[in-house]
Amino acid sequence: MGSEKNFRSHYYEKVGFRGVEEKKSLDLLLGERPIDLARIHNFSLRFPLPGIYRAQVWQLLLGVLPVYTTSTEWVWRERVEQFRESERALTVTKKITKDTDKNTRITIIWLMENNKLKFDLAAQLKEASSTNFSAIVSTLYHLVSTPEEVYWIASGLYSCIDSCLADPRALSDCLTKLLAEEPVLLSHLETSGVLRSLQYTQLWARGFAGIFQPCMLARLWDKLLGGSSKVLVYVLASAIFRCRVEVMGAETQEEVLSIICNMKEDRQEVVLTQALDSWEMDGCPLVPGHCAGEGQGVVEGAGQGQGVAGGLESRLSMEIKVV
């Protein structure tokens, strides 16, 4: 029954029918003065965000917009001006020109704003951090409407992921435990050096941008910005399981990564849906240290004794009357 409900929910979402109660609940949360970010985090973990609210909610969760909505217009004007001033400075110094493509343009602004801009810019744009950021930017251009929104969300999202991967070993350990469901597949990945190399962490470092279609990634990033870095592990495990035949035939880590990076769109859809379903069934684990069967993550503000599965449901049912 649970899987049937998940399928129906995903189908309704795909064809554009959002739950009326969910939208009403989010309306109420966004109408609070000030906005309660803990409850917005909880909502993002429980439900896919309606497209009309996604950019606003993401910017709230990332601290781009203030929780006091009376200041929203002023803060956003300042954000826009900062972006445009940086763009003008880089234009004057000829770091960007009218021929610079939009993804590269925002990546260069990000490098300057973070005091990372190097003399050899062409070489720097080929570095992993730059290509990962640029991939996130490229995806966001399909999801939000202005370059300023793309820049600020990309900057916050990249920082969020980067902090989660400061020590990737905990996430990697969880991946190994999830893959242990299929011992033969796990043994092959260990023998081929895929798990040992940690090259797959580059997929996490870009939040799977460029691997999944933008409309699919939005569902994943809702959970990531809601507070779950562990959801990235479930997506990678799901991709490996779904591509098991090709993966078992691969002999090198490069071949395995190529298989995952070149999934067809219909397979991407199945992988992401199964990953999110598995993540939900395991109690929406949030941070390293909690995997399937090890207890659940705790939502900030929900109380240290509350598990995500029960805590979110009871809290949301009580606070915003989701049915």
PDB file of C-alpha atoms in Angstrom:
ATOM      1  CA  MET A   1       0.000   0.000   0.000  1.00  0.00           C
ATOM      2  CA  GLY A   2       2.857   2.389   0.836  1.00  0.00           C
ATOM      3  CA  SER A   3       4.581   1.881  -2.511  1.00  0.00           C
ATOM      4  CA  GLU A   4       1.237   2.346  -4.277  1.00  0.00           C
ATOM      5  CA  LYS A   5       0.752   5.649  -2.453  1.00  0.00           C
ATOM      6  CA  ASN A   6       4.281   6.757  -3.381  1.00  0.00           C
ATOM      7  CA  PHE A   7       3.605   5.887  -7.006  1.00  0.00           C
ATOM      8  CA  ARG A   8       0.353   7.852  -7.043  1.00  0.00           C
ATOM      9  CA  SER A   9       1.980  10.857  -5.385  1.00  0.00           C
ATOM     10  CA  HIS A  10       4.819  10.844  -7.891  1.00  0.00           C
ATOM     11  CA  TYR A  11       2.394  10.456 -10.811  1.00  0.00           C
ATOM     12  CA  TYR A  12       0.239  13.362  -9.667  1.00  0.00           C
ATOM     13  CA  GLU A  13       3.359  15.476  -9.239  1.00  0.00           C
ATOM     14  CA  LYS A  14       4.629  14.582 -12.706  1.00  0.00           C
ATOM     15  CA  VAL A  15       1.399  15.531 -14.482  1.00  0.00           C
ATOM     16  CA  GLY A  16       1.133  18.770 -12.529  1.00  0.00           C
ATOM     17  CA  PHE A  17      -1.505  18.069  -9.885  1.00  0.00           C
ATOM     18  CA  ARG A  18      -0.158  19.208  -6.556  1.00  0.00           C
ATOM     19  CA  GLY A  19      -1.817  18.236  -3.291  1.00  0.00           C
ATOM     20  CA  VAL A  20      -4.143  21.043  -2.291  1.00  0.00           C
ATOM     21  CA  GLU A  21      -3.478  20.499   1.410  1.00  0.00           C
ATOM     22  CA  GLU A  22       0.294  20.590   0.871  1.00  0.00           C
ATOM     23  CA  LYS A  23       0.102  23.877  -1.024  1.00  0.00           C
ATOM     24  CA  LYS A  24      -2.171  25.390   1.623  1.00  0.00           C
ATOM     25  CA  SER A  25       0.235  24.263   4.318  1.00  0.00           C
ATOM     26  CA  LEU A  26       3.193  25.879   2.576  1.00  0.00           C
ATOM     27  CA  ASP A  27       1.163  29.056   2.077  1.00  0.00           C
ATOM     28  CA  LEU A  28       0.625  29.175   5.831  1.00  0.00           C
ATOM     29  CA  LEU A  29       4.295  28.556   6.591  1.00  0.00           C
ATOM     30  CA  LEU A  30       5.454  31.274   4.202  1.00  0.00           C
ATOM     31  CA  GLY A  31       2.876  33.656   5.659  1.00  0.00           C
ATOM     32  CA  GLU A  32       4.298  33.461   9.193  1.00  0.00           C
ATOM     33  CA  ARG A  33       6.071  36.511  10.651  1.00  0.00           C
ATOM     34  CA  PRO A  34       8.902  35.667  10.996  1.00  0.00           C
ATOM     35  CA  ILE A  35       9.113  32.533   8.859  1.00  0.00           C
ATOM     36  CA  ASP A  36      10.003  29.458  10.912  1.00  0.00           C
ATOM     37  CA  LEU A  37      12.892  27.879   9.021  1.00  0.00           C
ATOM     38  CA  ALA A  38      12.758  24.642  11.028  1.00  0.00           C
ATOM     39  CA  ARG A  39       9.226  24.032   9.772  1.00  0.00           C
ATOM     40  CA  ILE A  40      10.240  24.910   6.209  1.00  0.00           C
ATOM     41  CA  HIS A  41      13.079  22.376   6.487  1.00  0.00           C
ATOM     42  CA  ASN A  42      10.589  19.765   7.676  1.00  0.00           C
ATOM     43  CA  PHE A  43       8.181  20.514   4.839  1.00  0.00           C
ATOM     44  CA  SER A  44      10.956  20.248   2.241  1.00  0.00           C
ATOM     45  CA  LEU A  45      11.941  16.856   3.610  1.00  0.00           C
ATOM     46  CA  ARG A  46       8.393  15.541   3.582  1.00  0.00           C
ATOM     47  CA  PHE A  47       7.027  16.899   0.313  1.00  0.00           C
ATOM     48  CA  PRO A  48       8.235  17.985  -3.146  1.00  0.00           C
ATOM     49  CA  LEU A  49       8.051  21.769  -3.305  1.00  0.00           C
ATOM     50  CA  PRO A  50       5.532  23.319  -5.726  1.00  0.00           C
ATOM     51  CA  GLY A  51       7.428  24.861  -8.621  1.00  0.00           C
ATOM     52  CA  ILE A  52       5.992  28.336  -8.023  1.00  0.00           C
ATOM     53  CA  TYR A  53       7.508  28.402  -4.524  1.00  0.00           C
ATOM     54  CA  ARG A  54      10.718  26.446  -5.085  1.00  0.00           C
ATOM     55  CA  ALA A  55      13.105  29.349  -5.759  1.00  0.00           C
ATOM     56  CA  GLN A  56      11.733  31.314  -2.789  1.00  0.00           C
ATOM     57  CA  VAL A  57      11.978  28.368  -0.399  1.00  0.00           C
ATOM     58  CA  TRP A  58      15.475  27.422  -1.549  1.00  0.00           C
ATOM     59  CA  GLN A  59      16.664  31.001  -1.014  1.00  0.00           C
ATOM     60  CA  LEU A  60      15.115  31.071   2.450  1.00  0.00           C
ATOM     61  CA  LEU A  61      16.796  27.794   3.403  1.00  0.00           C
ATOM     62  CA  LEU A  62      20.142  29.030   2.077  1.00  0.00           C
ATOM     63  CA  GLY A  63      19.921  32.368   3.882  1.00  0.00           C
ATOM     64  CA  VAL A  64      19.744  34.368   0.668  1.00  0.00           C
ATOM     65  CA  LEU A  65      16.384  35.829   1.712  1.00  0.00           C
ATOM     66  CA  PRO A  66      15.505  36.897   5.277  1.00  0.00           C
ATOM     67  CA  VAL A  67      12.897  35.276   7.503  1.00  0.00           C
ATOM     68  CA  TYR A  68      11.427  38.731   8.164  1.00  0.00           C
ATOM     69  CA  THR A  69       9.481  39.273   4.964  1.00  0.00           C
ATOM     70  CA  THR A  70       9.230  43.037   5.468  1.00  0.00           C
ATOM     71  CA  SER A  71      12.939  43.122   4.569  1.00  0.00           C
ATOM     72  CA  THR A  72      12.728  40.778   1.574  1.00  0.00           C
ATOM     73  CA  GLU A  73      12.585  43.423  -1.168  1.00  0.00           C
ATOM     74  CA  TRP A  74      15.461  45.449   0.276  1.00  0.00           C
ATOM     75  CA  VAL A  75      17.659  42.378   0.829  1.00  0.00           C
ATOM     76  CA  TRP A  76      17.008  41.096  -2.681  1.00  0.00           C
ATOM     77  CA  ARG A  77      17.830  44.485  -4.231  1.00  0.00           C
ATOM     78  CA  GLU A  78      21.154  44.384  -2.385  1.00  0.00           C
ATOM     79  CA  ARG A  79      21.809  40.833  -3.622  1.00  0.00           C
ATOM     80  CA  VAL A  80      21.071  41.854  -7.203  1.00  0.00           C
ATOM     81  CA  GLU A  81      23.293  44.933  -6.946  1.00  0.00           C
ATOM     82  CA  GLN A  82      26.170  42.905  -5.519  1.00  0.00           C
ATOM     83  CA  PHE A  83      25.935  40.436  -8.396  1.00  0.00           C
ATOM     84  CA  ARG A  84      25.806  43.173 -11.028  1.00  0.00           C
ATOM     85  CA  GLU A  85      28.679  45.143  -9.481  1.00  0.00           C
ATOM     86  CA  SER A  86      30.848  42.031  -9.572  1.00  0.00           C
ATOM     87  CA  GLU A  87      29.825  41.408 -13.162  1.00  0.00           C
ATOM     88  CA  ARG A  88      30.729  44.989 -14.123  1.00  0.00           C
ATOM     89  CA  ALA A  89      34.115  44.753 -12.382  1.00  0.00           C
ATOM     90  CA  LEU A  90      34.961  41.549 -14.239  1.00  0.00           C
ATOM     91  CA  THR A  91      33.852  43.108 -17.514  1.00  0.00           C
ATOM     92  CA  VAL A  92      36.102  46.143 -16.980  1.00  0.00           C
ATOM     93  CA  THR A  93      39.061  43.853 -16.219  1.00  0.00           C
ATOM     94  CA  LYS A  94      38.180  41.756 -19.283  1.00  0.00           C
ATOM     95  CA  LYS A  95      37.807  38.548 -17.282  1.00  0.00           C
ATOM     96  CA  ILE A  96      34.403  38.220 -18.911  1.00  0.00           C
ATOM     97  CA  THR A  97      33.276  39.579 -22.273  1.00  0.00           C
ATOM     98  CA  LYS A  98      30.062  39.692 -24.276  1.00  0.00           C
ATOM     99  CA  ASP A  99      31.080  36.333 -25.761  1.00  0.00           C
ATOM    100  CA  THR A 100      31.463  34.598 -22.395  1.00  0.00           C
ATOM    101  CA  ASP A 101      28.708  31.993 -22.078  1.00  0.00           C
ATOM    102  CA  LYS A 102      26.265  32.406 -19.210  1.00  0.00           C
ATOM    103  CA  ASN A 103      27.463  29.398 -17.198  1.00  0.00           C
ATOM    104  CA  THR A 104      31.100  30.490 -17.348  1.00  0.00           C
ATOM    105  CA  ARG A 105      30.125  34.082 -16.556  1.00  0.00           C
ATOM    106  CA  ILE A 106      28.451  33.107 -13.283  1.00  0.00           C
ATOM    107  CA  THR A 107      31.262  30.697 -12.416  1.00  0.00           C
ATOM    108  CA  ILE A 108      33.849  33.481 -12.780  1.00  0.00           C
ATOM    109  CA  ILE A 109      31.739  35.820 -10.617  1.00  0.00           C
ATOM    110  CA  TRP A 110      31.546  33.066  -7.987  1.00  0.00           C
ATOM    111  CA  LEU A 111      35.322  32.574  -8.063  1.00  0.00           C
ATOM    112  CA  MET A 112      35.921  36.295  -7.574  1.00  0.00           C
ATOM    113  CA  GLU A 113      33.328  36.650  -4.801  1.00  0.00           C
ATOM    114  CA  ASN A 114      35.007  33.792  -2.923  1.00  0.00           C
ATOM    115  CA  ASN A 115      38.525  35.204  -3.402  1.00  0.00           C
ATOM    116  CA  LYS A 116      39.546  32.197  -5.489  1.00  0.00           C
ATOM    117  CA  LEU A 117      40.135  33.837  -8.851  1.00  0.00           C
ATOM    118  CA  LYS A 118      43.517  32.847 -10.302  1.00  0.00           C
ATOM    119  CA  PHE A 119      45.698  34.511 -12.930  1.00  0.00           C
ATOM    120  CA  ASP A 120      45.384  31.515 -15.263  1.00  0.00           C
ATOM    121  CA  LEU A 121      41.605  31.600 -15.483  1.00  0.00           C
ATOM    122  CA  ALA A 122      41.347  29.192 -18.409  1.00  0.00           C
ATOM    123  CA  ALA A 123      43.097  26.476 -16.430  1.00  0.00           C
ATOM    124  CA  GLN A 124      41.099  27.239 -13.292  1.00  0.00           C
ATOM    125  CA  LEU A 125      37.800  26.786 -15.126  1.00  0.00           C
ATOM    126  CA  LYS A 126      38.867  23.190 -15.845  1.00  0.00           C
ATOM    127  CA  GLU A 127      39.412  22.377 -12.179  1.00  0.00           C
ATOM    128  CA  ALA A 128      36.913  20.066 -10.481  1.00  0.00           C
ATOM    129  CA  SER A 129      35.445  22.741  -8.220  1.00  0.00           C
ATOM    130  CA  SER A 130      34.779  25.055 -11.181  1.00  0.00           C
ATOM    131  CA  THR A 131      33.269  22.355 -13.395  1.00  0.00           C
ATOM    132  CA  ASN A 132      31.059  21.121 -10.550  1.00  0.00           C
ATOM    133  CA  PHE A 133      29.818  24.631  -9.820  1.00  0.00           C
ATOM    134  CA  SER A 134      29.230  25.279 -13.512  1.00  0.00           C
ATOM    135  CA  ALA A 135      27.169  22.078 -13.775  1.00  0.00           C
ATOM    136  CA  ILE A 136      24.946  23.275 -10.918  1.00  0.00           C
ATOM    137  CA  VAL A 137      24.574  26.656 -12.654  1.00  0.00           C
ATOM    138  CA  SER A 138      23.596  24.990 -15.926  1.00  0.00           C
ATOM    139  CA  THR A 139      20.854  23.005 -14.195  1.00  0.00           C
ATOM    140  CA  LEU A 140      19.532  26.021 -12.297  1.00  0.00           C
ATOM    141  CA  TYR A 141      19.056  27.975 -15.521  1.00  0.00           C
ATOM    142  CA  HIS A 142      16.260  25.480 -16.260  1.00  0.00           C
ATOM    143  CA  LEU A 143      14.647  25.927 -12.842  1.00  0.00           C
ATOM    144  CA  VAL A 144      14.760  29.648 -11.974  1.00  0.00           C
ATOM    145  CA  SER A 145      14.185  32.749 -14.023  1.00  0.00           C
ATOM    146  CA  THR A 146      17.051  35.238 -13.535  1.00  0.00           C
ATOM    147  CA  PRO A 147      20.886  35.103 -13.519  1.00  0.00           C
ATOM    148  CA  GLU A 148      20.863  36.627 -10.043  1.00  0.00           C
ATOM    149  CA  GLU A 149      18.695  33.792  -8.693  1.00  0.00           C
ATOM    150  CA  VAL A 150      20.912  31.254 -10.439  1.00  0.00           C
ATOM    151  CA  TYR A 151      24.041  32.772  -8.891  1.00  0.00           C
ATOM    152  CA  TRP A 152      22.801  33.012  -5.320  1.00  0.00           C
ATOM    153  CA  ILE A 153      21.167  29.582  -5.233  1.00  0.00           C
ATOM    154  CA  ALA A 154      24.163  27.951  -6.935  1.00  0.00           C
ATOM    155  CA  SER A 155      26.550  29.582  -4.459  1.00  0.00           C
ATOM    156  CA  GLY A 156      24.551  28.418  -1.465  1.00  0.00           C
ATOM    157  CA  LEU A 157      23.911  24.941  -2.830  1.00  0.00           C
ATOM    158  CA  TYR A 158      27.577  24.406  -3.659  1.00  0.00           C
ATOM    159  CA  SER A 159      28.622  25.552  -0.178  1.00  0.00           C
ATOM    160  CA  CYS A 160      26.027  23.233   1.369  1.00  0.00           C
ATOM    161  CA  ILE A 161      27.326  20.220  -0.557  1.00  0.00           C
ATOM    162  CA  ASP A 162      30.953  21.172  -0.003  1.00  0.00           C
ATOM    163  CA  SER A 163      30.464  21.258   3.759  1.00  0.00           C
ATOM    164  CA  CYS A 164      28.762  17.848   3.635  1.00  0.00           C
ATOM    165  CA  LEU A 165      31.773  16.430   1.773  1.00  0.00           C
ATOM    166  CA  ALA A 166      34.433  17.940   4.027  1.00  0.00           C
ATOM    167  CA  ASP A 167      34.987  14.357   5.180  1.00  0.00           C
ATOM    168  CA  PRO A 168      33.319  12.031   2.643  1.00  0.00           C
ATOM    169  CA  ARG A 169      34.231   8.854   4.517  1.00  0.00           C
ATOM    170  CA  ALA A 170      31.008   8.756   6.518  1.00  0.00           C
ATOM    171  CA  LEU A 171      28.909   9.008   3.357  1.00  0.00           C
ATOM    172  CA  SER A 172      31.137   6.422   1.683  1.00  0.00           C
ATOM    173  CA  ASP A 173      30.682   4.036   4.598  1.00  0.00           C
ATOM    174  CA  CYS A 174      26.931   4.395   4.274  1.00  0.00           C
ATOM    175  CA  LEU A 175      27.152   3.688   0.535  1.00  0.00           C
ATOM    176  CA  THR A 176      29.040   0.470   1.258  1.00  0.00           C
ATOM    177  CA  LYS A 177      26.350  -0.601   3.742  1.00  0.00           C
ATOM    178  CA  LEU A 178      23.565   0.088   1.242  1.00  0.00           C
ATOM    179  CA  LEU A 179      25.393  -1.824  -1.503  1.00  0.00           C
ATOM    180  CA  ALA A 180      25.884  -4.760   0.874  1.00  0.00           C
ATOM    181  CA  GLU A 181      22.338  -5.794  -0.062  1.00  0.00           C
ATOM    182  CA  GLU A 182      23.991  -7.309  -3.151  1.00  0.00           C
ATOM    183  CA  PRO A 183      27.280  -8.903  -2.005  1.00  0.00           C
ATOM    184  CA  VAL A 184      28.415  -9.929  -5.494  1.00  0.00           C
ATOM    185  CA  LEU A 185      27.976  -6.399  -6.834  1.00  0.00           C
ATOM    186  CA  LEU A 186      29.721  -4.916  -3.789  1.00  0.00           C
ATOM    187  CA  SER A 187      32.646  -7.319  -4.170  1.00  0.00           C
ATOM    188  CA  HIS A 188      33.033  -6.350  -7.835  1.00  0.00           C
ATOM    189  CA  LEU A 189      33.070  -2.637  -6.980  1.00  0.00           C
ATOM    190  CA  GLU A 190      35.688  -3.202  -4.299  1.00  0.00           C
ATOM    191  CA  THR A 191      37.841  -5.348  -6.591  1.00  0.00           C
ATOM    192  CA  SER A 192      37.690  -2.825  -9.441  1.00  0.00           C
ATOM    193  CA  GLY A 193      38.751  -0.053  -7.055  1.00  0.00           C
ATOM    194  CA  VAL A 194      35.599   2.048  -7.512  1.00  0.00           C
ATOM    195  CA  LEU A 195      34.818   2.348  -3.807  1.00  0.00           C
ATOM    196  CA  ARG A 196      38.435   2.761  -2.803  1.00  0.00           C
ATOM    197  CA  SER A 197      39.159   5.594  -5.239  1.00  0.00           C
ATOM    198  CA  LEU A 198      36.366   7.888  -4.025  1.00  0.00           C
ATOM    199  CA  GLN A 199      36.108   9.303  -7.565  1.00  0.00           C
ATOM    200  CA  TYR A 200      32.359   8.906  -7.327  1.00  0.00           C
ATOM    201  CA  THR A 201      32.306  11.680  -4.711  1.00  0.00           C
ATOM    202  CA  GLN A 202      32.562  14.095  -7.641  1.00  0.00           C
ATOM    203  CA  LEU A 203      28.990  13.105  -8.516  1.00  0.00           C
ATOM    204  CA  TRP A 204      27.973  14.157  -5.015  1.00  0.00           C
ATOM    205  CA  ALA A 205      30.081  17.331  -5.235  1.00  0.00           C
ATOM    206  CA  ARG A 206      27.899  18.589  -8.084  1.00  0.00           C
ATOM    207  CA  GLY A 207      24.663  17.319  -6.543  1.00  0.00           C
ATOM    208  CA  PHE A 208      24.289  15.019  -9.586  1.00  0.00           C
ATOM    209  CA  ALA A 209      23.951  18.080 -11.847  1.00  0.00           C
ATOM    210  CA  GLY A 210      24.433  16.979 -15.435  1.00  0.00           C
ATOM    211  CA  ILE A 211      23.618  13.381 -14.499  1.00  0.00           C
ATOM    212  CA  PHE A 212      19.843  13.824 -14.110  1.00  0.00           C
ATOM    213  CA  GLN A 213      17.442  16.064 -15.976  1.00  0.00           C
ATOM    214  CA  PRO A 214      16.870  19.434 -14.239  1.00  0.00           C
ATOM    215  CA  CYS A 215      13.203  18.739 -13.443  1.00  0.00           C
ATOM    216  CA  MET A 216      14.247  15.521 -11.675  1.00  0.00           C
ATOM    217  CA  LEU A 217      17.102  17.157  -9.808  1.00  0.00           C
ATOM    218  CA  ALA A 218      14.714  19.692  -8.312  1.00  0.00           C
ATOM    219  CA  ARG A 219      13.073  16.865  -6.330  1.00  0.00           C
ATOM    220  CA  LEU A 220      16.460  15.715  -5.042  1.00  0.00           C
ATOM    221  CA  TRP A 221      17.656  19.218  -4.165  1.00  0.00           C
ATOM    222  CA  ASP A 222      14.447  19.814  -2.176  1.00  0.00           C
ATOM    223  CA  LYS A 223      15.604  17.062   0.197  1.00  0.00           C
ATOM    224  CA  LEU A 224      19.234  18.134   0.165  1.00  0.00           C
ATOM    225  CA  LEU A 225      18.410  21.734   1.082  1.00  0.00           C
ATOM    226  CA  GLY A 226      15.844  20.461   3.541  1.00  0.00           C
ATOM    227  CA  GLY A 227      18.775  19.083   5.512  1.00  0.00           C
ATOM    228  CA  SER A 228      19.603  15.604   4.214  1.00  0.00           C
ATOM    229  CA  SER A 229      23.082  15.035   2.802  1.00  0.00           C
ATOM    230  CA  LYS A 230      22.468  11.298   3.123  1.00  0.00           C
ATOM    231  CA  VAL A 231      19.929  11.386   0.271  1.00  0.00           C
ATOM    232  CA  LEU A 232      22.893  11.726  -2.129  1.00  0.00           C
ATOM    233  CA  VAL A 233      24.090   8.275  -1.024  1.00  0.00           C
ATOM    234  CA  TYR A 234      20.719   6.702  -1.738  1.00  0.00           C
ATOM    235  CA  VAL A 235      20.684   8.148  -5.249  1.00  0.00           C
ATOM    236  CA  LEU A 236      24.131   6.772  -6.074  1.00  0.00           C
ATOM    237  CA  ALA A 237      23.265   3.353  -4.625  1.00  0.00           C
ATOM    238  CA  SER A 238      20.030   3.291  -6.610  1.00  0.00           C
ATOM    239  CA  ALA A 239      21.901   4.169  -9.821  1.00  0.00           C
ATOM    240  CA  ILE A 240      24.409   1.358  -9.245  1.00  0.00           C
ATOM    241  CA  PHE A 241      21.640  -1.159  -8.516  1.00  0.00           C
ATOM    242  CA  ARG A 242      19.671  -0.122 -11.596  1.00  0.00           C
ATOM    243  CA  CYS A 243      22.775  -0.356 -13.812  1.00  0.00           C
ATOM    244  CA  ARG A 244      24.035  -3.576 -12.172  1.00  0.00           C
ATOM    245  CA  VAL A 245      24.376  -5.506 -15.451  1.00  0.00           C
ATOM    246  CA  GLU A 246      26.548  -2.846 -17.068  1.00  0.00           C
ATOM    247  CA  VAL A 247      28.459  -2.212 -13.824  1.00  0.00           C
ATOM    248  CA  MET A 248      29.276  -5.915 -13.419  1.00  0.00           C
ATOM    249  CA  GLY A 249      30.759  -5.843 -16.922  1.00  0.00           C
ATOM    250  CA  ALA A 250      32.910  -2.763 -16.201  1.00  0.00           C
ATOM    251  CA  GLU A 251      36.548  -3.342 -15.284  1.00  0.00           C
ATOM    252  CA  THR A 252      37.653   0.140 -14.227  1.00  0.00           C
ATOM    253  CA  GLN A 253      36.305   2.937 -12.065  1.00  0.00           C
ATOM    254  CA  GLU A 254      36.154   5.203 -15.116  1.00  0.00           C
ATOM    255  CA  GLU A 255      33.847   2.759 -16.883  1.00  0.00           C
ATOM    256  CA  VAL A 256      31.525   2.549 -13.885  1.00  0.00           C
ATOM    257  CA  LEU A 257      31.286   6.349 -13.598  1.00  0.00           C
ATOM    258  CA  SER A 258      30.649   6.604 -17.339  1.00  0.00           C
ATOM    259  CA  ILE A 259      27.743   4.161 -17.044  1.00  0.00           C
ATOM    260  CA  ILE A 260      26.146   6.204 -14.273  1.00  0.00           C
ATOM    261  CA  CYS A 261      26.762   9.522 -16.012  1.00  0.00           C
ATOM    262  CA  ASN A 262      25.166   8.364 -19.268  1.00  0.00           C
ATOM    263  CA  MET A 263      21.871   6.885 -18.087  1.00  0.00           C
ATOM    264  CA  LYS A 264      18.931   7.423 -20.412  1.00  0.00           C
ATOM    265  CA  GLU A 265      16.149   9.701 -19.241  1.00  0.00           C
ATOM    266  CA  ASP A 266      13.665   6.918 -18.477  1.00  0.00           C
ATOM    267  CA  ARG A 267      16.281   5.146 -16.356  1.00  0.00           C
ATOM    268  CA  GLN A 268      17.116   8.413 -14.570  1.00  0.00           C
ATOM    269  CA  GLU A 269      13.452   8.734 -13.594  1.00  0.00           C
ATOM    270  CA  VAL A 270      13.314   5.199 -12.181  1.00  0.00           C
ATOM    271  CA  VAL A 271      16.627   5.601 -10.317  1.00  0.00           C
ATOM    272  CA  LEU A 272      15.634   8.850  -8.627  1.00  0.00           C
ATOM    273  CA  THR A 273      12.143   7.690  -7.715  1.00  0.00           C
ATOM    274  CA  GLN A 274      13.426   4.436  -6.215  1.00  0.00           C
ATOM    275  CA  ALA A 275      16.176   6.298  -4.350  1.00  0.00           C
ATOM    276  CA  LEU A 276      13.743   8.755  -2.753  1.00  0.00           C
ATOM    277  CA  ASP A 277      11.310   5.961  -1.901  1.00  0.00           C
ATOM    278  CA  SER A 278      14.083   3.961  -0.207  1.00  0.00           C
ATOM    279  CA  TRP A 279      15.274   7.058   1.629  1.00  0.00           C
ATOM    280  CA  GLU A 280      11.741   7.701   2.911  1.00  0.00           C
ATOM    281  CA  MET A 281      11.219   4.073   3.941  1.00  0.00           C
ATOM    282  CA  ASP A 282      14.457   4.211   5.950  1.00  0.00           C
ATOM    283  CA  GLY A 283      13.107   7.195   7.862  1.00  0.00           C
ATOM    284  CA  CYS A 284      14.549  10.120   5.852  1.00  0.00           C
ATOM    285  CA  PRO A 285      18.102   9.866   7.321  1.00  0.00           C
ATOM    286  CA  LEU A 286      19.770  13.267   7.308  1.00  0.00           C
ATOM    287  CA  VAL A 287      23.453  13.199   8.158  1.00  0.00           C
ATOM    288  CA  PRO A 288      26.389  10.758   8.202  1.00  0.00           C
ATOM    289  CA  GLY A 289      26.188   8.267  11.002  1.00  0.00           C
ATOM    290  CA  HIS A 290      22.673   6.952  10.350  1.00  0.00           C
ATOM    291  CA  CYS A 291      21.958   4.349   7.691  1.00  0.00           C
ATOM    292  CA  ALA A 292      19.205   1.872   7.115  1.00  0.00           C
ATOM    293  CA  GLY A 293      18.443   0.056  10.339  1.00  0.00           C
ATOM    294  CA  GLU A 294      20.783   2.211  12.457  1.00  0.00           C
ATOM    295  CA  GLY A 295      18.247   4.660  13.868  1.00  0.00           C
ATOM    296  CA  GLN A 296      17.128   7.868  12.242  1.00  0.00           C
ATOM    297  CA  GLY A 297      18.427  11.357  11.809  1.00  0.00           C
ATOM    298  CA  VAL A 298      17.095  14.233  13.847  1.00  0.00           C
ATOM    299  CA  VAL A 299      15.553  17.346  12.380  1.00  0.00           C
ATOM    300  CA  GLU A 300      16.885  20.546  13.826  1.00  0.00           C
ATOM    301  CA  GLY A 301      14.353  21.990  16.187  1.00  0.00           C
ATOM    302  CA  ALA A 302      12.329  18.773  16.401  1.00  0.00           C
ATOM    303  CA  GLY A 303      13.845  17.569  19.668  1.00  0.00           C
ATOM    304  CA  GLN A 304      16.795  15.275  20.156  1.00  0.00           C
ATOM    305  CA  GLY A 305      14.630  12.259  20.920  1.00  0.00           C
ATOM    306  CA  GLN A 306      12.464  12.414  17.815  1.00  0.00           C
ATOM    307  CA  GLY A 307      13.185  10.247  14.787  1.00  0.00           C
ATOM    308  CA  VAL A 308      12.553  11.791  11.405  1.00  0.00           C
ATOM    309  CA  ALA A 309       9.852   9.371  10.321  1.00  0.00           C
ATOM    310  CA  GLY A 310       7.654   9.731  13.393  1.00  0.00           C
ATOM    311  CA  GLY A 311       8.840  13.206  14.396  1.00  0.00           C
ATOM    312  CA  LEU A 312       8.142  14.847  11.062  1.00  0.00           C
ATOM    313  CA  GLU A 313       4.771  13.227  10.641  1.00  0.00           C
ATOM    314  CA  SER A 314       3.514  14.101  14.096  1.00  0.00           C
ATOM    315  CA  ARG A 315       4.990  17.575  14.047  1.00  0.00           C
ATOM    316  CA  LEU A 316       3.680  18.472  10.621  1.00  0.00           C
ATOM    317  CA  SER A 317       0.260  16.975  11.341  1.00  0.00           C
ATOM    318  CA  MET A 318       0.061  19.056  14.509  1.00  0.00           C
ATOM    319  CA  GLU A 319       1.546  22.293  13.224  1.00  0.00           C
ATOM    320  CA  ILE A 320       0.275  22.648   9.673  1.00  0.00           C
ATOM    321  CA  LYS A 321      -2.454  20.038   9.567  1.00  0.00           C
ATOM    322  CA  VAL A 322      -1.182  17.990   6.648  1.00  0.00           C
ATOM    323  CA  VAL A 323      -3.463  15.032   6.006  1.00  0.00           C
TER     324      VAL A 323
END
